[in-house]
Amino acid sequence: METDWMIEDSTTPKVTSLTSLDTGVRPAPSGAAYVAERNTCLNLFSRWNETDQVEFVEQLLARMCHYQHGHINAYLKPMLQRDFISMLPKKGLDHVAENILSYLDASSLCAAELVCREWQRVISEGMLWKKLVERKVRTDSLWRGLAERRGWIMYLFKPKPGCQHPSHSFYRQLYPKIIQDIQSIENNWRMGRHNLQRINCRSENSKGVYCLQYDDNKIVSGLRDNTIKIWDRKTLQCVKELQGHTGSVLCLQYDERAIISGSSDSTVRVWDVATGAMLNTLIHHCEAVLHLRFCNGMMVTCSKDRSIAVWDMTSTTEIMLRRVLVGHRAAVNVVDFDEKYIVSASGDRTIKVWNTSSCEFVRTLNGHKRGIACLQYRDRLVVSGSSDNTIRLWDIECGQCIRVLEGHEELVRCIRFDNKRIVSGAYDGKIKVWDLRAALDVRTPHQDLCLRTLVEHTGRVFRLQFDEFQIVSSSHDDTILVWDFLNYGGASPAAPPPRRASAELDRPFYE
């Protein structure tokens, strides 16, 4: 196949004069004697084997000066270039060319399409834009979520029986549209543009939604009226109510099998996520269970009784206490853990780090001026919120405070972060979105860290969770709000009415 352009490749390459590579005027050969001697050397050179020829050239190069080496380098460069794609046989080895080009990113793939017709053919017939999109979807949660929500995941991977995927041009046009969509979502986050959905949880006895967790199908919430309510994501209606706790439900977490909740009645209860049946009740703490986390057969709970309990979970009905961690001098308000560390925060103003496998104490993080209400821990980073109205970022390995974020006017009650942003909620009724990457750079001015303040709740914000597309938050105002940054279609909602006064409640945070 013809090519628009192809780097010269031949056993007898076109000879480039060294004179043409020099910007100056070079003197002509010395004369007839030089030409005769040169031809004699060339004749001798052609008789030698390849090893001797290489050795002879090396000797010549060693005797040259630096500027001569520059001329030689310029002379050799075009001779050494190879169009490795077009040199492959036209039939039978296309898969090799496709495999080579499949490692390119989007900008490099764009450039490769312009090299020549042969490269463009390989990219098109190999469906390399489709493969690039599929690679992004496999490795990036933002792309995965966008593919599922926008519906173009149906055009990826193996087609369903009887179906055929579109041509290469479809994916070539799809990629920049996806990039544009991602940029639009990012701009919505930064500008605070969102669609708002509101779930009214008000009941006769309810005075606050203390905790929640969500997925694409449901929101599970724990309320002050002692119940756990499950809400349908599409209809926003309550589809199930779990009763059994005799105190406010202060914390919960669920997976595909079970919901586990902690309450001011001092118990931890386990529920079947499908049926809502109560499967187990754990009685250990002697005061309110303020927070819990479970993962990979292990659970950690903490309490107003100042202790942390570590549990081994064989099944939903076989949960055994492994160890009790003591050291805090006030209520332990929050815990988090991974395979290396357990991290706890308390009303005693400290964060403590424990070894996950041995449960031995490692270090204390000091810096907050008042009790700590919330934290999240991932990799080396701990982010905490306190009743001193600040958020602190910590390096868990050295115990150093990296950054202090200021902006909330009351206790920072809940906090979450991902690889881009921190989202915090406070008793001032506000949710703030912070730039995590900027916060980790000490050179960034403080005024550039808070991207947006969201004001819709009319009471204290108790809990929030977020992903690339939305925030779901709960409050003392008996509402759950869904802030949708993906499907924004108009102006942001108007400012909320003034916060209503409320009586003091049995707070899930204890100073």
Coordinates of C-alpha atoms in Angstrom, one line a residue:
M1 CA 0.0 0.0 0.0
E2 CA 1.2 3.5 -0.8
T3 CA 2.0 5.8 2.0
D4 CA 1.8 9.6 2.2
W5 CA 5.2 9.6 3.7
M6 CA 7.7 7.0 4.7
I7 CA 11.2 7.3 6.1
E8 CA 13.8 6.1 3.7
D9 CA 14.8 2.5 4.2
S10 CA 17.1 0.7 1.8
T11 CA 20.3 -1.3 1.8
T12 CA 21.8 1.5 -0.4
P13 CA 20.6 4.6 1.4
K14 CA 20.7 8.0 -0.3
V15 CA 24.0 9.6 0.5
T16 CA 23.8 12.9 2.3
S17 CA 26.7 15.2 1.7
L18 CA 28.3 16.4 4.9
T19 CA 28.6 19.8 3.3
S20 CA 24.8 20.1 3.1
L21 CA 24.6 19.6 6.8
D22 CA 26.9 22.5 7.6
T23 CA 25.7 26.0 7.8
G24 CA 29.1 27.3 6.7
V25 CA 31.1 26.9 3.5
R26 CA 33.4 23.9 3.6
P27 CA 36.6 23.8 1.6
A28 CA 36.7 21.6 -1.5
P29 CA 38.7 18.3 -1.5
S30 CA 42.5 18.9 -1.5
G31 CA 43.0 17.7 -5.0
A32 CA 43.6 14.7 -7.2
A33 CA 46.0 13.0 -4.8
Y34 CA 43.3 13.0 -2.0
V35 CA 40.7 11.5 -4.4
A36 CA 43.1 8.7 -5.4
E37 CA 44.0 7.9 -1.8
R38 CA 40.3 8.0 -0.8
N39 CA 39.4 5.5 -3.6
T40 CA 42.2 3.2 -2.5
C41 CA 40.9 3.2 1.1
L42 CA 37.3 2.5 0.0
N43 CA 38.5 -0.4 -2.2
L44 CA 40.4 -1.9 0.7
F45 CA 37.4 -1.2 3.1
S46 CA 35.1 -3.2 0.8
R47 CA 37.3 -6.3 1.0
W48 CA 37.3 -6.5 4.8
N49 CA 34.6 -8.4 6.8
E50 CA 32.0 -6.6 8.8
T51 CA 33.9 -6.9 12.1
D52 CA 37.1 -5.4 10.6
Q53 CA 35.1 -2.6 8.9
V54 CA 33.5 -1.6 12.2
E55 CA 36.8 -1.6 14.0
F56 CA 38.3 0.6 11.3
V57 CA 35.5 3.1 11.5
E58 CA 35.9 3.2 15.3
Q59 CA 39.6 4.0 14.8
L60 CA 38.7 6.8 12.4
L61 CA 36.1 8.3 14.8
A62 CA 38.5 8.2 17.7
R63 CA 40.9 10.4 15.7
M64 CA 38.2 13.0 14.8
C65 CA 37.4 16.2 16.8
H66 CA 34.1 17.1 18.4
Y67 CA 32.6 19.2 15.6
Q68 CA 33.4 16.4 13.1
H69 CA 31.4 14.0 15.3
G70 CA 28.5 16.4 15.0
H71 CA 28.6 16.2 11.2
I72 CA 28.8 12.4 11.4
N73 CA 25.8 12.3 13.8
A74 CA 23.7 14.4 11.5
Y75 CA 24.6 12.3 8.5
L76 CA 23.7 9.0 10.3
K77 CA 20.4 10.1 11.9
P78 CA 18.2 9.8 8.9
M79 CA 19.9 6.5 7.9
L80 CA 19.0 5.0 11.3
Q81 CA 15.3 5.8 11.2
R82 CA 12.9 3.0 10.5
D83 CA 9.1 2.9 9.9
F84 CA 8.7 -0.2 11.9
I85 CA 4.9 -0.4 11.2
S86 CA 5.1 -0.2 7.5
M87 CA 8.1 -2.5 7.3
L88 CA 5.9 -5.4 8.7
P89 CA 4.3 -7.7 6.1
K90 CA 1.0 -6.3 4.9
K91 CA -0.8 -9.5 5.8
G92 CA -0.3 -11.8 8.7
L93 CA 1.5 -9.5 11.2
D94 CA -1.0 -6.7 11.6
H95 CA -1.6 -7.9 15.2
V96 CA 2.0 -7.1 16.0
A97 CA 1.6 -3.5 14.7
E98 CA -1.7 -3.2 16.6
N99 CA -0.2 -4.4 19.8
I100 CA 2.6 -1.9 19.5
L101 CA 0.3 1.1 18.8
S102 CA -2.2 0.0 21.5
Y103 CA 0.3 1.3 24.1
L104 CA -0.2 4.9 22.9
D105 CA -2.2 7.5 24.8
A106 CA -4.8 9.6 23.1
S107 CA -2.5 12.5 22.0
S108 CA 0.1 10.0 20.7
L109 CA -2.6 8.0 18.9
C110 CA -3.8 11.2 17.2
A111 CA -0.3 11.9 16.0
A112 CA 0.2 8.3 14.8
E113 CA -2.9 8.6 12.6
L114 CA -1.2 11.4 10.7
V115 CA 2.1 9.6 10.0
C116 CA 0.9 7.8 6.9
R117 CA -2.0 5.8 5.4
E118 CA -0.5 2.6 6.5
W119 CA -0.4 3.7 10.2
Q120 CA -4.0 5.0 9.9
R121 CA -5.1 1.7 8.4
V122 CA -3.6 -0.3 11.3
I123 CA -5.2 2.0 13.9
S124 CA -8.6 1.8 12.1
E125 CA -8.7 -1.9 11.4
G126 CA -7.3 -2.7 14.9
M127 CA -10.1 -0.6 16.5
L128 CA -7.4 1.1 18.7
W129 CA -9.7 4.0 19.8
K130 CA -12.2 1.4 21.1
K131 CA -9.4 -0.4 22.9
L132 CA -8.2 2.9 24.4
V133 CA -11.6 3.7 25.7
E134 CA -12.0 0.1 27.1
R135 CA -8.6 0.5 28.9
K136 CA -9.7 3.7 30.5
V137 CA -13.0 2.1 31.7
R138 CA -11.1 -0.8 33.2
T139 CA -8.6 1.3 35.1
D140 CA -10.4 4.5 36.0
S141 CA -13.5 4.6 38.2
L142 CA -14.6 8.0 36.6
W143 CA -14.6 6.5 33.2
R144 CA -16.3 3.3 34.4
G145 CA -19.1 5.3 36.2
L146 CA -19.5 7.6 33.2
A147 CA -19.8 4.6 30.8
E148 CA -22.5 3.1 32.9
R149 CA -24.5 6.3 33.5
R150 CA -24.3 7.6 29.9
G151 CA -25.0 4.1 28.4
W152 CA -22.0 3.8 26.0
I153 CA -20.6 0.8 28.0
M154 CA -23.0 -1.2 25.8
Y155 CA -20.6 -0.5 22.9
L156 CA -17.5 -1.8 24.7
F157 CA -15.9 -5.1 25.3
K158 CA -17.5 -8.3 23.9
P159 CA -20.8 -7.6 22.2
K160 CA -24.0 -9.5 23.2
P161 CA -25.0 -12.4 21.1
G162 CA -26.6 -11.2 17.9
C163 CA -25.3 -7.7 18.3
Q164 CA -22.5 -6.0 16.4
H165 CA -20.4 -3.1 17.6
P166 CA -20.1 0.2 15.6
S167 CA -17.3 0.9 13.2
H168 CA -13.9 2.5 14.2
S169 CA -15.2 6.0 13.3
F170 CA -17.8 5.8 16.1
Y171 CA -15.1 5.4 18.8
R172 CA -12.9 8.0 17.2
Q173 CA -15.7 10.5 17.6
L174 CA -16.7 9.1 21.0
Y175 CA -13.4 9.7 22.7
P176 CA -13.3 13.6 22.5
K177 CA -17.0 13.7 23.6
I178 CA -16.1 11.7 26.7
I179 CA -13.3 14.1 27.5
Q180 CA -15.7 17.0 27.0
D181 CA -18.2 15.4 29.4
I182 CA -15.5 14.8 32.0
Q183 CA -14.4 18.5 31.8
S184 CA -18.0 19.6 32.1
I185 CA -18.4 17.5 35.3
E186 CA -15.2 18.9 36.7
N187 CA -16.4 22.5 36.0
N188 CA -19.7 21.7 37.7
W189 CA -17.9 20.7 40.8
R190 CA -15.8 23.8 40.8
M191 CA -18.7 26.1 40.1
G192 CA -21.1 24.4 42.4
R193 CA -23.6 23.6 39.6
H194 CA -25.8 20.7 40.5
N195 CA -29.2 19.2 40.4
L196 CA -30.6 18.7 43.9
Q197 CA -32.9 15.8 45.0
R198 CA -34.3 15.9 48.5
I199 CA -35.5 13.0 50.7
N200 CA -37.7 14.1 53.6
C201 CA -37.1 11.7 56.5
R202 CA -39.4 13.5 58.9
S203 CA -41.5 11.2 61.1
E204 CA -43.2 11.6 64.4
N205 CA -40.1 10.7 66.4
S206 CA -37.3 11.7 64.0
K207 CA -35.0 14.6 64.7
G208 CA -32.1 13.9 62.5
V209 CA -30.4 11.5 60.1
Y210 CA -27.1 10.5 61.7
C211 CA -25.5 8.2 59.1
L212 CA -25.9 6.9 55.6
Q213 CA -24.3 4.9 52.8
Y214 CA -25.5 4.6 49.2
D215 CA -25.0 2.8 45.9
D216 CA -26.6 3.0 42.5
N217 CA -29.8 1.4 43.7
K218 CA -30.4 2.4 47.3
I219 CA -29.5 4.7 50.2
V220 CA -29.3 3.2 53.7
S221 CA -29.8 5.7 56.5
G222 CA -29.7 5.6 60.3
L223 CA -32.0 7.9 62.2
R224 CA -32.5 9.3 65.6
D225 CA -35.9 7.5 65.8
N226 CA -34.0 4.2 66.4
T227 CA -34.6 2.9 62.8
I228 CA -32.7 2.1 59.7
K229 CA -34.5 3.2 56.6
I230 CA -33.7 2.0 53.0
W231 CA -34.6 4.4 50.2
D232 CA -35.0 3.6 46.5
R233 CA -32.6 5.7 44.4
K234 CA -35.0 6.2 41.5
T235 CA -38.2 6.9 43.4
L236 CA -36.6 8.3 46.6
Q237 CA -39.3 6.4 48.5
C238 CA -38.6 4.3 51.7
V239 CA -38.8 0.7 50.7
K240 CA -37.8 -0.9 54.0
E241 CA -37.5 0.0 57.6
L242 CA -35.4 -2.0 60.1
Q243 CA -36.4 -1.9 63.7
G244 CA -34.6 -3.4 66.7
H245 CA -32.3 -0.8 68.1
T246 CA -33.6 0.9 71.3
G247 CA -31.5 4.1 70.8
S248 CA -30.5 6.4 67.9
V249 CA -28.7 4.7 65.0
L250 CA -25.4 6.6 65.0
C251 CA -23.3 4.6 62.5
L252 CA -23.7 1.9 59.8
Q253 CA -22.0 0.2 57.0
Y254 CA -23.2 -2.4 54.5
D255 CA -21.9 -4.7 51.8
E256 CA -23.6 -7.2 49.5
R257 CA -24.5 -9.5 52.5
A258 CA -25.2 -7.5 55.6
I259 CA -25.9 -4.1 57.2
I260 CA -24.0 -3.5 60.4
S261 CA -25.2 -0.7 62.7
G262 CA -24.1 0.9 66.0
S263 CA -26.4 2.7 68.3
S264 CA -26.7 4.8 71.4
D265 CA -28.2 1.7 73.0
S266 CA -24.6 0.4 73.2
T267 CA -25.1 -2.5 70.8
V268 CA -23.9 -3.5 67.4
R269 CA -26.5 -5.2 65.3
V270 CA -26.2 -7.2 62.1
W271 CA -29.0 -7.3 59.5
D272 CA -29.6 -9.2 56.3
V273 CA -29.2 -6.7 53.5
A274 CA -31.8 -8.4 51.3
T275 CA -34.5 -9.2 53.7
G276 CA -33.9 -6.8 56.6
A277 CA -33.9 -9.6 59.1
M278 CA -31.8 -9.1 62.2
L279 CA -29.1 -11.8 62.2
N280 CA -26.9 -10.9 65.2
T281 CA -26.5 -8.6 68.2
L282 CA -23.1 -7.8 69.6
I283 CA -23.0 -6.6 73.2
H284 CA -19.6 -5.4 74.4
H285 CA -19.5 -1.6 74.7
C286 CA -21.0 -0.1 77.9
E287 CA -21.9 3.2 76.2
A288 CA -23.0 4.5 72.8
V289 CA -21.3 2.9 69.8
L290 CA -20.2 6.0 67.8
H291 CA -18.6 4.5 64.7
L292 CA -17.7 1.3 63.0
R293 CA -15.8 0.0 60.0
F294 CA -15.6 -3.6 58.6
C295 CA -13.6 -5.1 55.7
N296 CA -12.1 -8.4 54.7
G297 CA -13.2 -10.4 57.8
M298 CA -12.4 -7.7 60.3
M299 CA -14.5 -5.1 62.1
V300 CA -13.5 -2.2 64.3
T301 CA -16.0 -0.4 66.6
C302 CA -15.5 2.6 68.9
S303 CA -17.6 4.0 71.7
K304 CA -18.3 6.8 74.1
D305 CA -16.8 4.4 76.8
R306 CA -13.3 5.5 75.4
S307 CA -12.5 2.0 74.0
I308 CA -12.0 0.5 70.6
A309 CA -13.0 -3.1 69.9
V310 CA -11.4 -5.2 67.2
W311 CA -13.6 -8.1 65.9
D312 CA -12.9 -11.2 63.7
M313 CA -15.8 -11.8 61.3
T314 CA -16.1 -15.4 60.1
S315 CA -19.7 -14.9 59.0
T316 CA -22.6 -12.6 59.8
T317 CA -23.5 -14.9 62.8
E318 CA -19.9 -15.7 63.8
I319 CA -18.2 -12.5 65.0
M320 CA -15.7 -12.8 67.8
L321 CA -14.0 -10.1 69.9
R322 CA -10.2 -10.2 69.2
R323 CA -8.9 -7.3 71.2
V324 CA -9.9 -4.2 73.1
L325 CA -7.7 -1.1 72.5
V326 CA -7.5 1.5 75.3
G327 CA -5.5 4.7 75.5
H328 CA -7.9 7.6 74.7
R329 CA -9.0 9.7 77.6
A330 CA -12.4 10.7 76.1
A331 CA -15.1 9.2 73.8
V332 CA -13.6 7.6 70.6
N333 CA -15.7 9.2 67.9
V334 CA -14.4 7.6 64.7
V335 CA -12.2 4.7 63.5
D336 CA -10.8 3.7 60.1
F337 CA -8.3 1.0 59.1
D338 CA -6.5 -0.9 56.4
E339 CA -4.2 -3.9 56.4
K340 CA -1.4 -1.8 58.1
Y341 CA -2.9 0.6 60.6
I342 CA -6.0 1.2 62.7
V343 CA -6.6 4.9 63.2
S344 CA -8.9 6.4 65.9
A345 CA -9.8 9.9 66.9
S346 CA -11.3 11.1 70.1
G347 CA -12.7 14.0 72.1
D348 CA -9.4 14.1 73.9
R349 CA -8.0 16.0 70.8
T350 CA -5.7 13.2 69.6
I351 CA -5.5 10.8 66.8
K352 CA -4.0 7.4 67.7
V353 CA -2.4 4.9 65.3
W354 CA -2.4 1.2 66.0
N355 CA -0.8 -1.8 64.2
T356 CA -3.6 -3.7 62.5
S357 CA -2.2 -7.2 62.8
S358 CA -0.8 -7.0 66.4
C359 CA -3.1 -4.3 67.7
E360 CA -0.1 -2.6 69.3
F361 CA 0.0 1.2 69.8
V362 CA 2.2 3.0 67.2
R363 CA 2.0 6.8 67.6
T364 CA -0.2 9.8 68.5
L365 CA -1.0 12.7 66.2
N366 CA -1.3 15.9 68.1
G367 CA -2.4 19.3 66.8
H368 CA -6.2 19.9 67.0
K369 CA -7.2 22.4 69.7
R370 CA -10.4 20.6 70.5
G371 CA -12.0 17.2 70.2
I372 CA -11.9 15.4 66.8
A373 CA -15.3 14.4 65.3
C374 CA -14.3 12.7 62.1
L375 CA -11.5 11.3 59.9
Q376 CA -10.7 9.2 56.9
Y377 CA -7.5 7.3 56.4
R378 CA -6.1 6.0 53.1
D379 CA -2.5 5.1 52.1
R380 CA -0.3 7.6 54.0
L381 CA -2.9 10.3 54.3
V382 CA -5.2 11.0 57.3
V383 CA -7.7 13.8 57.0
S384 CA -9.5 14.9 60.2
G385 CA -12.2 17.3 61.3
S386 CA -12.6 18.9 64.7
S387 CA -14.7 21.0 66.9
D388 CA -11.9 23.6 66.6
N389 CA -13.6 24.2 63.2
T390 CA -10.5 23.1 61.3
I391 CA -9.6 20.2 59.0
R392 CA -6.1 18.8 59.2
L393 CA -4.1 16.7 56.8
W394 CA -1.5 14.3 58.3
D395 CA 1.2 12.0 57.1
I396 CA 0.6 8.9 59.1
E397 CA 4.1 7.5 58.8
C398 CA 5.9 10.5 60.4
G399 CA 2.9 11.9 62.3
Q400 CA 3.4 15.4 60.8
C401 CA 0.5 17.7 60.1
I402 CA 0.8 18.7 56.4
R403 CA -1.9 21.3 56.1
V404 CA -4.6 23.0 58.1
L405 CA -7.9 24.0 56.3
E406 CA -10.0 26.8 57.8
G407 CA -13.4 28.0 56.6
H408 CA -16.1 26.2 58.6
E409 CA -17.7 28.3 61.3
E410 CA -18.7 25.4 63.6
L411 CA -17.7 21.8 64.4
V412 CA -16.6 19.8 61.4
R413 CA -18.7 16.7 61.7
C414 CA -18.0 14.6 58.6
I415 CA -15.3 14.4 56.0
R416 CA -14.4 12.3 53.0
F417 CA -11.7 12.5 50.3
D418 CA -10.7 10.8 47.1
N419 CA -7.7 11.4 44.9
K420 CA -9.0 14.8 43.8
R421 CA -11.0 16.5 46.5
I422 CA -12.0 16.6 50.1
V423 CA -15.6 17.1 51.0
S424 CA -16.5 18.2 54.5
G425 CA -19.8 18.9 56.4
A426 CA -20.2 20.9 59.6
Y427 CA -22.6 22.0 62.2
D428 CA -22.8 25.4 60.4
G429 CA -25.0 23.6 57.9
K430 CA -22.5 24.0 55.1
I431 CA -20.7 21.5 52.9
K432 CA -17.3 22.5 51.5
V433 CA -15.4 21.1 48.6
W434 CA -11.6 21.4 48.8
D435 CA -8.9 20.8 46.3
L436 CA -6.9 17.9 47.7
R437 CA -4.0 18.1 45.3
A438 CA -3.6 21.8 46.0
A439 CA -3.8 21.2 49.7
L440 CA -0.9 18.8 49.6
D441 CA 1.2 21.4 47.9
V442 CA 2.5 23.7 50.7
R443 CA 3.1 26.5 48.1
T444 CA -0.7 26.8 47.4
P445 CA -2.2 29.9 49.1
H446 CA -5.0 29.1 51.6
Q447 CA -7.6 31.1 49.7
D448 CA -7.2 28.8 46.6
L449 CA -8.0 25.6 48.6
C450 CA -11.8 25.8 49.0
L451 CA -13.4 25.3 45.6
R452 CA -17.0 25.7 46.6
T453 CA -19.4 26.0 49.6
L454 CA -22.7 24.3 49.2
V455 CA -25.6 25.6 51.3
E456 CA -28.9 23.7 51.2
H457 CA -29.3 22.0 54.6
T458 CA -31.1 24.0 57.3
G459 CA -29.5 22.1 60.2
R460 CA -26.2 20.5 61.2
V461 CA -24.7 18.2 58.6
F462 CA -24.1 14.8 60.2
R463 CA -22.8 12.6 57.4
L464 CA -21.9 12.6 53.8
Q465 CA -20.5 10.3 51.1
F466 CA -19.5 11.2 47.6
D467 CA -18.1 9.9 44.3
E468 CA -17.0 11.4 41.0
F469 CA -20.6 12.5 40.2
Q470 CA -22.5 13.3 43.3
I471 CA -22.6 14.0 47.1
V472 CA -25.2 12.4 49.3
S473 CA -25.5 14.1 52.7
S474 CA -27.7 13.9 55.8
S475 CA -28.6 16.4 58.5
H476 CA -30.4 17.3 61.7
D477 CA -33.0 18.9 59.4
D478 CA -34.4 15.4 58.7
T479 CA -33.4 15.4 55.1
I480 CA -31.1 13.5 52.8
L481 CA -29.8 15.6 49.9
V482 CA -28.4 14.2 46.6
W483 CA -26.2 16.8 44.9
D484 CA -25.9 15.6 41.3
F485 CA -23.0 17.2 39.4
L486 CA -23.3 14.9 36.4
N487 CA -26.8 15.8 35.1
Y488 CA -26.8 19.5 35.8
G489 CA -29.2 21.2 33.4
G490 CA -29.8 24.7 34.6
A491 CA -29.1 27.3 37.3
S492 CA -28.1 26.2 40.8
P493 CA -31.0 26.1 43.3
A494 CA -31.7 29.3 45.1
A495 CA -30.3 30.0 48.6
P496 CA -32.0 28.0 51.3
P497 CA -34.3 29.5 54.0
P498 CA -32.6 30.5 57.3
R499 CA -31.6 27.7 59.6
R500 CA -34.3 26.8 62.1
A501 CA -33.5 26.7 65.8
S502 CA -33.5 23.3 67.3
A503 CA -33.2 21.8 70.7
E504 CA -30.1 20.0 71.8
L505 CA -30.1 16.4 70.8
D506 CA -28.3 13.3 72.1
R507 CA -25.2 14.1 70.0
P508 CA -23.3 11.4 68.1
F509 CA -20.1 13.4 68.9
Y510 CA -18.9 13.8 72.4
E511 CA -16.4 16.4 73.4

